[in-house]
PDB file of C-alpha atoms in Angstrom:
ATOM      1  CA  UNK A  28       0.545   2.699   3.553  1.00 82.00           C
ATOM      2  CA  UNK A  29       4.227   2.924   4.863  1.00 85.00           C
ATOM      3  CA  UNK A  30       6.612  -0.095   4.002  1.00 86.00           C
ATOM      4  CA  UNK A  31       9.302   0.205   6.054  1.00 83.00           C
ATOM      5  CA  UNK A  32      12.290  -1.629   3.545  1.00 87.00           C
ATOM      6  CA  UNK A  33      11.688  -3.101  -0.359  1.00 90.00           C
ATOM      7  CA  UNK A  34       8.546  -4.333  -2.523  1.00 87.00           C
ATOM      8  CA  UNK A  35       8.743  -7.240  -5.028  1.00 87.00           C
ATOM      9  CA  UNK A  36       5.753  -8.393  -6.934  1.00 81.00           C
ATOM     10  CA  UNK A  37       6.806 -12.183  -5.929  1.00 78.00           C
ATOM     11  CA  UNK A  38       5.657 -11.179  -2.560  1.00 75.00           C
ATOM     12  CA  UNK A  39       1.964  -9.631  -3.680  1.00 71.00           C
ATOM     13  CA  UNK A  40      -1.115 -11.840  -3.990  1.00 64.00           C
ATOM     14  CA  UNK A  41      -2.186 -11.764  -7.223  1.00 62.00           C
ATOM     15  CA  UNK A  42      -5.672 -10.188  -7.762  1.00 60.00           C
ATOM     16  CA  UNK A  43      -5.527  -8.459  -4.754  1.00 59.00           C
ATOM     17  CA  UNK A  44      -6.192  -4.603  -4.646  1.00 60.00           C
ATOM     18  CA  UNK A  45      -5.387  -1.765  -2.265  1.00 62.00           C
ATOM     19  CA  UNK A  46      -7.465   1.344  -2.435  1.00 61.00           C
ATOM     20  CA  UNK A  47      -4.899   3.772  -0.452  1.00 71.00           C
ATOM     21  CA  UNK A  48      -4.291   7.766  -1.475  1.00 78.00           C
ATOM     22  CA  UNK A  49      -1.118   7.595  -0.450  1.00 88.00           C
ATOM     23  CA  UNK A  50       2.335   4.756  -0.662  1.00 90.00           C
ATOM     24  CA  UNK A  51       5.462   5.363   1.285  1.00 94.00           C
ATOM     25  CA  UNK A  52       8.206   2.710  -0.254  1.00 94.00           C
ATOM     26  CA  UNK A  53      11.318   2.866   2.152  1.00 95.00           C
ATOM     27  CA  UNK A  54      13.264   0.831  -0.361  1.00 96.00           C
ATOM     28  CA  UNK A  55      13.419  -0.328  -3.798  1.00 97.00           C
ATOM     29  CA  UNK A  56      10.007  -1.341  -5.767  1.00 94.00           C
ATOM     30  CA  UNK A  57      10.548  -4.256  -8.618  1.00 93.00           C
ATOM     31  CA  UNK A  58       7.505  -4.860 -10.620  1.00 89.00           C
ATOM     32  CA  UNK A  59       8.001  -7.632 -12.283  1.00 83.00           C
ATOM     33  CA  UNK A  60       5.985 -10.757 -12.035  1.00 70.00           C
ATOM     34  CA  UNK A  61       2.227 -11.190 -12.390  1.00 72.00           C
ATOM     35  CA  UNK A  62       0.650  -7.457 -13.354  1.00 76.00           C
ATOM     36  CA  UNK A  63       0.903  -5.951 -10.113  1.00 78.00           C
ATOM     37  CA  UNK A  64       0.237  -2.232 -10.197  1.00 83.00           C
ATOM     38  CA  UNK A  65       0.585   0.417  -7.840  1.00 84.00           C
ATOM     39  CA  UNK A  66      -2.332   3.226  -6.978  1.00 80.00           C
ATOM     40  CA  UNK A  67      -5.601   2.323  -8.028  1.00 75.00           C
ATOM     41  CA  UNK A  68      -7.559   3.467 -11.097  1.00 80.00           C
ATOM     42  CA  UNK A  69     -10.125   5.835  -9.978  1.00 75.00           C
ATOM     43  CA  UNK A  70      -8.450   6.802  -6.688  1.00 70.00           C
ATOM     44  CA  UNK A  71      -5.135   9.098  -7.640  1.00 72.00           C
ATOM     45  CA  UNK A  72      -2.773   9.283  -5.195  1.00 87.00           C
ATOM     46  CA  UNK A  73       0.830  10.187  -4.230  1.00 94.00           C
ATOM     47  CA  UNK A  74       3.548   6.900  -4.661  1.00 94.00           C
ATOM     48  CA  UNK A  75       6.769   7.699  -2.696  1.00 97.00           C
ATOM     49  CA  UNK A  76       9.789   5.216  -3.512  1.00 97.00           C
ATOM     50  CA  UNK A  77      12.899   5.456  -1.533  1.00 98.00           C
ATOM     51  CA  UNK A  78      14.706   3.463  -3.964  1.00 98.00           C
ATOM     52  CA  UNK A  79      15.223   2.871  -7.693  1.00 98.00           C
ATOM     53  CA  UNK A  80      11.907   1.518  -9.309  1.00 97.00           C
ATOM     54  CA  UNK A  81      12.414  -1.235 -11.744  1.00 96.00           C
ATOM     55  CA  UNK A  82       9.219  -2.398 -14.026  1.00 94.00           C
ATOM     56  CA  UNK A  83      11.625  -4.528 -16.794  1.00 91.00           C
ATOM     57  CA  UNK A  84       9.710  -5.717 -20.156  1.00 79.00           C
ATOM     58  CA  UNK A  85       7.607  -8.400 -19.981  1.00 76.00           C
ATOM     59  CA  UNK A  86       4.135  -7.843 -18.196  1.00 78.00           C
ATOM     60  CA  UNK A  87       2.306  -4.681 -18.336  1.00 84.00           C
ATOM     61  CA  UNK A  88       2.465  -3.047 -15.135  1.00 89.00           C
ATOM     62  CA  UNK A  89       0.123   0.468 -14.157  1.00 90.00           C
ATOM     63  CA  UNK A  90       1.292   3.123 -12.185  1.00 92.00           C
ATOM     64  CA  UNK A  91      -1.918   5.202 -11.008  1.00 91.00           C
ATOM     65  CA  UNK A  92      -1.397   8.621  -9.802  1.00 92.00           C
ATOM     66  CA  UNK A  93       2.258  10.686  -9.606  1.00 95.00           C
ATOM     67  CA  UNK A  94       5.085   8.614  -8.229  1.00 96.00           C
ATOM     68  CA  UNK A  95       8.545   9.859  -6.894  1.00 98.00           C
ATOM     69  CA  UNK A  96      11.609   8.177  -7.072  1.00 98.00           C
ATOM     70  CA  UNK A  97      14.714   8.721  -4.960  1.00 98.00           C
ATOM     71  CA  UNK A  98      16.826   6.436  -7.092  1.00 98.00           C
ATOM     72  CA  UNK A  99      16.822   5.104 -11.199  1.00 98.00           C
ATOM     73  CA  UNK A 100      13.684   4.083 -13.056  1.00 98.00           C
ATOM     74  CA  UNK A 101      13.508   1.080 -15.679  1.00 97.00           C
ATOM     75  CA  UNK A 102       9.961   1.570 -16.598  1.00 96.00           C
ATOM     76  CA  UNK A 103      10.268  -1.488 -19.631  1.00 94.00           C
ATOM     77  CA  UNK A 104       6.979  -2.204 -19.277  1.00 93.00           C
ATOM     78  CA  UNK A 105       5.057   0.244 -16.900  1.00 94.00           C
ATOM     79  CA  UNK A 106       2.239   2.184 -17.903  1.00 94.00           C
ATOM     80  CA  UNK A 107       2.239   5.567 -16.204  1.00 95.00           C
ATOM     81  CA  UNK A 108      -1.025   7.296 -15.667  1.00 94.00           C
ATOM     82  CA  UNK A 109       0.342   9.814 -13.655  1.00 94.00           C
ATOM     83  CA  UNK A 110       3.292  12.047 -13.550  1.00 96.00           C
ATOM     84  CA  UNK A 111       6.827  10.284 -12.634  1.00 97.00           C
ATOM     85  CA  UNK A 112       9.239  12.251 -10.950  1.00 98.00           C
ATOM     86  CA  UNK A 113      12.986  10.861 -10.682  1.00 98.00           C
ATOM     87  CA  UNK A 114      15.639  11.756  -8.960  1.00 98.00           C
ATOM     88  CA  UNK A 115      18.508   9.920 -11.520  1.00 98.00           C
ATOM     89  CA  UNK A 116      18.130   8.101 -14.946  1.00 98.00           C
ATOM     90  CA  UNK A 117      15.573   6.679 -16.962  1.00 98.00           C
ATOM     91  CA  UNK A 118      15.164   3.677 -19.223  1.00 97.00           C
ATOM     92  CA  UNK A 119      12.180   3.185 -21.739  1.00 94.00           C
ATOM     93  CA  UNK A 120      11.311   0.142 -23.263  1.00 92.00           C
ATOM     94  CA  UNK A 121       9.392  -1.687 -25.434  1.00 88.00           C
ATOM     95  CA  UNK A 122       5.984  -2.147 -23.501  1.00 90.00           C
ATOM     96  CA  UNK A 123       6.493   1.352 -22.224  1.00 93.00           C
ATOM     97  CA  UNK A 124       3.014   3.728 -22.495  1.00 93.00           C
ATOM     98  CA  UNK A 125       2.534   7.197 -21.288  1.00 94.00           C
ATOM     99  CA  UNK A 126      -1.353   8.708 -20.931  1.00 94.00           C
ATOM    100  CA  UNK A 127      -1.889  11.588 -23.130  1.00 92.00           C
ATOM    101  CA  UNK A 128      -1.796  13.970 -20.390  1.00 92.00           C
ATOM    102  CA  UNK A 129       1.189  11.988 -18.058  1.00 95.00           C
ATOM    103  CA  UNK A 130       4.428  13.243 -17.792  1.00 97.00           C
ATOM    104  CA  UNK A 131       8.162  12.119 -16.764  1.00 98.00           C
ATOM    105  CA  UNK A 132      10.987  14.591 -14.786  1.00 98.00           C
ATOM    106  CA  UNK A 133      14.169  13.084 -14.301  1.00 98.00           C
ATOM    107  CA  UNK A 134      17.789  14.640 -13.229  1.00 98.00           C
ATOM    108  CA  UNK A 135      19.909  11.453 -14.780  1.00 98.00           C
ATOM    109  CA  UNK A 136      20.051  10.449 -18.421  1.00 98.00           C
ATOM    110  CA  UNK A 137      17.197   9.117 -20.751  1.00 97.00           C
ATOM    111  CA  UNK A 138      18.080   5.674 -22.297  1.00 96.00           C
ATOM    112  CA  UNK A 139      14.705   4.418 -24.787  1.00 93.00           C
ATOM    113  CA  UNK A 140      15.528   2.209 -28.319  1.00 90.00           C
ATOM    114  CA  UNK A 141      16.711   3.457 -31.655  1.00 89.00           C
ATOM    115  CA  UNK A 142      13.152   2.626 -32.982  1.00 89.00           C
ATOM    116  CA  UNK A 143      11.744   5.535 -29.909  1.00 88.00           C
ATOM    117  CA  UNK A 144      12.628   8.594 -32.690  1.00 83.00           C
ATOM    118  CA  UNK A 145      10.335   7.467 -35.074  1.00 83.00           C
ATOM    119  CA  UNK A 146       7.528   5.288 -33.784  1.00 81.00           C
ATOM    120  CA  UNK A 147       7.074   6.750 -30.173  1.00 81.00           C
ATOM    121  CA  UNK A 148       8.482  10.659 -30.510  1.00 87.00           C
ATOM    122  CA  UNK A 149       5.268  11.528 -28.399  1.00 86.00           C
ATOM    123  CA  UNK A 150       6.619   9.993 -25.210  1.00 90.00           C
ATOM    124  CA  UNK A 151       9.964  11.311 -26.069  1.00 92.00           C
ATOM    125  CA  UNK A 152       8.495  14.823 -26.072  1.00 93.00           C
ATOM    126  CA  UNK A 153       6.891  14.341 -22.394  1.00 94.00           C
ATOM    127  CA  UNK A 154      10.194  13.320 -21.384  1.00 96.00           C
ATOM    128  CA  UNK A 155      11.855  16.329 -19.321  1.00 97.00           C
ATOM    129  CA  UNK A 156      15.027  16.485 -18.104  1.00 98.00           C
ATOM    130  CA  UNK A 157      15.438  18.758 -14.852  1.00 98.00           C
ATOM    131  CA  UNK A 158      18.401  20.058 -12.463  1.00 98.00           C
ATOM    132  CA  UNK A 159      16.434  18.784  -9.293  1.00 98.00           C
ATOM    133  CA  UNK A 160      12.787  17.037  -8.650  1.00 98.00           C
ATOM    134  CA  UNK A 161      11.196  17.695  -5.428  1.00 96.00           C
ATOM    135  CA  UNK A 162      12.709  15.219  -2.674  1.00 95.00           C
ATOM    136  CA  UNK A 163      10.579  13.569   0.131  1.00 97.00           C
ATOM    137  CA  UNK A 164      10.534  11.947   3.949  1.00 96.00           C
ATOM    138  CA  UNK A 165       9.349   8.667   4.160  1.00 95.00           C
ATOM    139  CA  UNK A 166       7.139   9.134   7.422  1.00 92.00           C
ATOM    140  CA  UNK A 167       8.712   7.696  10.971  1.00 87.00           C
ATOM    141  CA  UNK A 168       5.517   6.359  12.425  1.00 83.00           C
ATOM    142  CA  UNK A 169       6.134   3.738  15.551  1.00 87.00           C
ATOM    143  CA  UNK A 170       3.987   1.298  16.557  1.00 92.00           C
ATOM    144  CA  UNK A 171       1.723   2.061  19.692  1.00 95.00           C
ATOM    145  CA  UNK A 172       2.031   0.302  22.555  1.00 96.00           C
ATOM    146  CA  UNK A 173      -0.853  -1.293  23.838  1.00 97.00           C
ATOM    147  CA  UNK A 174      -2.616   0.161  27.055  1.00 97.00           C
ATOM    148  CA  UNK A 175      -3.353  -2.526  30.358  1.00 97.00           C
ATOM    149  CA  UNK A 176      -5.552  -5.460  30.140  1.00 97.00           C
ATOM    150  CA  UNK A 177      -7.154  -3.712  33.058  1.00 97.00           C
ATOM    151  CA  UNK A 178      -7.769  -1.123  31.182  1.00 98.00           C
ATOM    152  CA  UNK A 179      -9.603  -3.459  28.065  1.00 98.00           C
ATOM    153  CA  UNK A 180     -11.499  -5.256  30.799  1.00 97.00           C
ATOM    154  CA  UNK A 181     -13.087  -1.741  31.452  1.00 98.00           C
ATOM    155  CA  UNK A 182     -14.123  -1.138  28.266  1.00 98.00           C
ATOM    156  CA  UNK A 183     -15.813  -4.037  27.571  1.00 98.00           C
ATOM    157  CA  UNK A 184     -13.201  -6.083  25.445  1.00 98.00           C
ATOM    158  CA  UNK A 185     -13.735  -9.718  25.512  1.00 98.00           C
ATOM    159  CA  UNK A 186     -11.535 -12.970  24.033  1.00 97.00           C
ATOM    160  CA  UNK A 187     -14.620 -15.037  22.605  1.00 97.00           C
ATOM    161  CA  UNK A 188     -14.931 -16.258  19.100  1.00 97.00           C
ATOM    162  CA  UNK A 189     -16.460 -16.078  16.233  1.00 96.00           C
ATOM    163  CA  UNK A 190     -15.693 -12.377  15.722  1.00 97.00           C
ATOM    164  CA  UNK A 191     -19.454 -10.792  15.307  1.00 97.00           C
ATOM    165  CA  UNK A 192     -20.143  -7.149  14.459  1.00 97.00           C
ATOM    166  CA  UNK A 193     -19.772  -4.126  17.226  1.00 98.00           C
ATOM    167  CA  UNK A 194     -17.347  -6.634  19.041  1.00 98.00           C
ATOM    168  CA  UNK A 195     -14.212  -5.663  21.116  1.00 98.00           C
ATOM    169  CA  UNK A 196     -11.593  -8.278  21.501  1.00 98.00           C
ATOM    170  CA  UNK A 197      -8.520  -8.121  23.943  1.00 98.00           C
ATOM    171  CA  UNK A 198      -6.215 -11.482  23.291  1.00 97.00           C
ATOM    172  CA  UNK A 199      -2.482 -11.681  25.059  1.00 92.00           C
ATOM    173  CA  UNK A 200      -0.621 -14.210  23.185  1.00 94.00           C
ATOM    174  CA  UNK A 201      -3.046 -13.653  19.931  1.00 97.00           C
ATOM    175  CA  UNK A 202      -6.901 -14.126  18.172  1.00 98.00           C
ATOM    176  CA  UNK A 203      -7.843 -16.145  15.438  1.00 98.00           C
ATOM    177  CA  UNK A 204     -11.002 -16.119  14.269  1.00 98.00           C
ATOM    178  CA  UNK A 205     -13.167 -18.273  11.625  1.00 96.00           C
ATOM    179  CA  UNK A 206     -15.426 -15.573   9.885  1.00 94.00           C
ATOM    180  CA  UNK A 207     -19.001 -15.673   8.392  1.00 89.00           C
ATOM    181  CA  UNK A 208     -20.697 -12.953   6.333  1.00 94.00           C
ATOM    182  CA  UNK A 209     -20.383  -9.600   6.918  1.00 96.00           C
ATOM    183  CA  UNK A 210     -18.589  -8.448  10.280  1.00 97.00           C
ATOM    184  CA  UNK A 211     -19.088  -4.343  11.015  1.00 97.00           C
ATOM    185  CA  UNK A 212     -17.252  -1.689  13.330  1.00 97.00           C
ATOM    186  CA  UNK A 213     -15.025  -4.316  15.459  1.00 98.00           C
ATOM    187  CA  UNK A 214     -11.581  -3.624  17.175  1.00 98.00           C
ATOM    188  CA  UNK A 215      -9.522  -6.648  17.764  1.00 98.00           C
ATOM    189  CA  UNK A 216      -6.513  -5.983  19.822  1.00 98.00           C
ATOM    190  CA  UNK A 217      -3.541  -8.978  20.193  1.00 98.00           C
ATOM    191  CA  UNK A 218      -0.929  -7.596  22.436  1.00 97.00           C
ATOM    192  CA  UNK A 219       1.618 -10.231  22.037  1.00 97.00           C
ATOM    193  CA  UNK A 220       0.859 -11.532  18.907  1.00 97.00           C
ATOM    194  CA  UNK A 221      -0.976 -12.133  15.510  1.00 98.00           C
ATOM    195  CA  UNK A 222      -4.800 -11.632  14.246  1.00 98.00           C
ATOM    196  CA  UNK A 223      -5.546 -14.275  11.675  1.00 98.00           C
ATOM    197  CA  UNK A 224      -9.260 -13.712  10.353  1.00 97.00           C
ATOM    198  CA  UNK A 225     -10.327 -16.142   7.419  1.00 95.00           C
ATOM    199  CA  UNK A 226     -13.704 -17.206   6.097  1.00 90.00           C
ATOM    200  CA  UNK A 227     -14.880 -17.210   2.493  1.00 82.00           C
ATOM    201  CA  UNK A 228     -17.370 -14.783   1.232  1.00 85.00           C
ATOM    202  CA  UNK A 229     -16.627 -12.823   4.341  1.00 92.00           C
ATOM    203  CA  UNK A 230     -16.248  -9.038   4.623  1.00 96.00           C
ATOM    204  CA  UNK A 231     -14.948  -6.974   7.837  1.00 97.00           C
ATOM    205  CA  UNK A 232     -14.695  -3.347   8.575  1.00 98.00           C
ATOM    206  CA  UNK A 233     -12.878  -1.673  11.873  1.00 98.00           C
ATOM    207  CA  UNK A 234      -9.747  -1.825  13.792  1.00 98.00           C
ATOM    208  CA  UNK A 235      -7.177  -4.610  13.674  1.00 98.00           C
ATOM    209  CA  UNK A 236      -4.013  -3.615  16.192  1.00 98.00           C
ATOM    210  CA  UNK A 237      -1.387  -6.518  16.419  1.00 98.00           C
ATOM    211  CA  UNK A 238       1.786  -4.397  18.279  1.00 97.00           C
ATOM    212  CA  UNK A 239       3.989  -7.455  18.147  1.00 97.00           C
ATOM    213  CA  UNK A 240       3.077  -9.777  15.205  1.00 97.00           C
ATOM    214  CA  UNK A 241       0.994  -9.939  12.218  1.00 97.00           C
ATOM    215  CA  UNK A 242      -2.706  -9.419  10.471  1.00 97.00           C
ATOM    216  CA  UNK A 243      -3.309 -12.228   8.165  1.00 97.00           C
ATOM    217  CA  UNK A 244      -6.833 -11.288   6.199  1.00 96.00           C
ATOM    218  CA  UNK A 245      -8.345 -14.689   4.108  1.00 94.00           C
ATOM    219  CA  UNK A 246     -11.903 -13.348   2.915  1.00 93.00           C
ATOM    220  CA  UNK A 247     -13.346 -10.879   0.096  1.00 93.00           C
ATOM    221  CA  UNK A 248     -13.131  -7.774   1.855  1.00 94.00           C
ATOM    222  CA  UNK A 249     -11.399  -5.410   4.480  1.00 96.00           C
ATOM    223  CA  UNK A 250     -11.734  -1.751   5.656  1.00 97.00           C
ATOM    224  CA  UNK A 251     -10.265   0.269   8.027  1.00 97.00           C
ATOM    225  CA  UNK A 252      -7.551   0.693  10.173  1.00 96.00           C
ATOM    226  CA  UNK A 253      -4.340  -2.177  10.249  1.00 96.00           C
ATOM    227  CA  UNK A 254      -1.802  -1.299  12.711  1.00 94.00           C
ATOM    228  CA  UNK A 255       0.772  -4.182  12.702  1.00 94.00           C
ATOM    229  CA  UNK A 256       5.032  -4.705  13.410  1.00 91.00           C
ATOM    230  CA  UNK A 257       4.865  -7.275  11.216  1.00 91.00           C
ATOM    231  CA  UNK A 258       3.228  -6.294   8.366  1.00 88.00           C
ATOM    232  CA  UNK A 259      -0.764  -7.284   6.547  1.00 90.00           C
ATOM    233  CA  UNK A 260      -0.794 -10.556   4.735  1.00 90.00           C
ATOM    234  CA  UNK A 261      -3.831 -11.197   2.605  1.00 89.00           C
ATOM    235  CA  UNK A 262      -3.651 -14.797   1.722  1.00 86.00           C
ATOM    236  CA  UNK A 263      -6.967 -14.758  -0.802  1.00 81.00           C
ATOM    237  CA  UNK A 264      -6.842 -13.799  -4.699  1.00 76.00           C
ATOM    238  CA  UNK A 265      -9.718 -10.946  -5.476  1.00 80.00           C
ATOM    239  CA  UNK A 266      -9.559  -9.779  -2.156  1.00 88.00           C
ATOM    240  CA  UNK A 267     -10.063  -6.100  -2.100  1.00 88.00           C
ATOM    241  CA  UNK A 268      -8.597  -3.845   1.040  1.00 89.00           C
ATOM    242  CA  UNK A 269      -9.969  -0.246   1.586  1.00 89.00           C
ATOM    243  CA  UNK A 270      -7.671   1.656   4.530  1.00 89.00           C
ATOM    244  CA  UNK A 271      -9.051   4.104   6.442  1.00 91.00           C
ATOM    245  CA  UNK A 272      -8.360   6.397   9.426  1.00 91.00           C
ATOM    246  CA  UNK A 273      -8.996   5.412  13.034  1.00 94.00           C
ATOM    247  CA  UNK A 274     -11.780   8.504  14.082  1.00 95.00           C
ATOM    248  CA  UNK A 275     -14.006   6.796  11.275  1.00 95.00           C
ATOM    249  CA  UNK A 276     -14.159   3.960  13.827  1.00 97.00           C
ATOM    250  CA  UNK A 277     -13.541   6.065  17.376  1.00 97.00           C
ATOM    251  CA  UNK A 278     -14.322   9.487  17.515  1.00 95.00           C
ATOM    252  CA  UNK A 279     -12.550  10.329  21.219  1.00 97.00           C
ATOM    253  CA  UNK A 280      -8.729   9.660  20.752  1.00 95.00           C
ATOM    254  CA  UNK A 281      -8.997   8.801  24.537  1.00 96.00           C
ATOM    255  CA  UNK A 282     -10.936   5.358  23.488  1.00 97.00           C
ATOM    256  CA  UNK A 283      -8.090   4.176  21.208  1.00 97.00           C
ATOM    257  CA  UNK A 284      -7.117   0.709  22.076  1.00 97.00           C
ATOM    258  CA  UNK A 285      -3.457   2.269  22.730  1.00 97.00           C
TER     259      UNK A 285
END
């Protein structure tokens, strides 16, 4: 996943999870409503924040995996399972936990309550201050263009609705669809603007490719490939999103919808 400017919390649905090896963060990350984590338990990845990372007291907030950070860390109340690697200073407080095996690098200064010497000197100990931490690009990836509705026509795409499974959809101006069940191995292409697929209980694998607008996702469950200007909103609490890479759904790069 590549976020191309900040991440709040306010702006996550709560209850929502993305299973996704690896988060680019052009920006800064604040953690601080709700218990939004990133990673995922189970699935440790690589977090990359271009930014400062703030996770204030108050919530308890997981970070799965080894993050990076460009900029400061207030990890108040974050719960690192990973290692943390910071390019500036660090501030612990009181909700702050460390896994037995997890491990903080930082270039800046270390700023944790009086209280840290004697009832936390474990974290304190995994705490390591360094003269430089590995730096990192945040990936330039443009959007595709799409290819000629001729060329869709060709191949079979059609605008009908509902969206049923092994369909190929080619809208202009955009496609919304109301779904039911489970929907497999579709590519829905809106050239000029938004996808908006809702239906309770519903689950969807394949391609979504909006070059111009937005994928709005209201059911239990997505996987594959979201390619979208402006952004993936999942409007649905417990909805769970599983990304995965386009020659899962097309093997010859020369059927891509772009």
């Amino acid at each position: 996943v590549v976020i191309m400017g900040s991440l709040d919390s306010d702006e996550l649905n709560p209850g929502s999870a993305i299973a996704v090896n690896t988060i680019y963060v052009d920006g800064d990350v604040y953690l601080g409503s709700g218990s939004a984590s990133l990673g995922y338990p189970g699935k440790l990845g690589n977090t990359y924040v271009n930014g400062d990372l703030n996770i204030p007291s108050g919530s308890y907030h997981n970070l799965y995996g080894n993050v990076s950070v460009a900029g400061n860390s207030d990890l108040g109340s974050a719960q690192v399972h990973g290692n943390l690697s910071v390019n500036g200073n660090v501030t612990m407080g009181w909700g702050t936990g460390l896994d037995a095996n997890s491990w903080v690098y930082y270039t800046g200064n270390l700023s944790y309550p009086a209280w840290y010497d004697s009832a936390n000197p474990a974290i304190i100990s995994r705490c390591i201050h360094q003269d430089s931490v590995p730096g990192f690009i945040i990936p330039d990836i443009p959007i595709p263009s799409p290819k000629s509705a001729g060329w869709y026509a060709t191949e079979g795409y059609v605008n009908t609705v509902p969206l049923v499974t092994d369909m190929k959809v080619y809208a202009g101006s955009g496609y919304t669809s109301t779904l039911s069940g489970t929907v497999s191995n579709v590519v829905v292409v809106a050239a000029d603007g938004d996808i908006d697929l809702s239906g309770g209980g519903s689950s969807v694998s394949g391609i979504l490719f909006a070059p111009k607008g937005k994928v709005t996702f209201n059911g239990d469950y997505f996987e594959g490939v979201v390619i979208a200007r402006d952004g993936l909103y999942v409007t649905s609490g417990g909805t769970d999103i599983t990304f995965k890479n386009m020659d899962e759904y097309i093997s010859d790069s020369a059927d891509y919808p772009f």
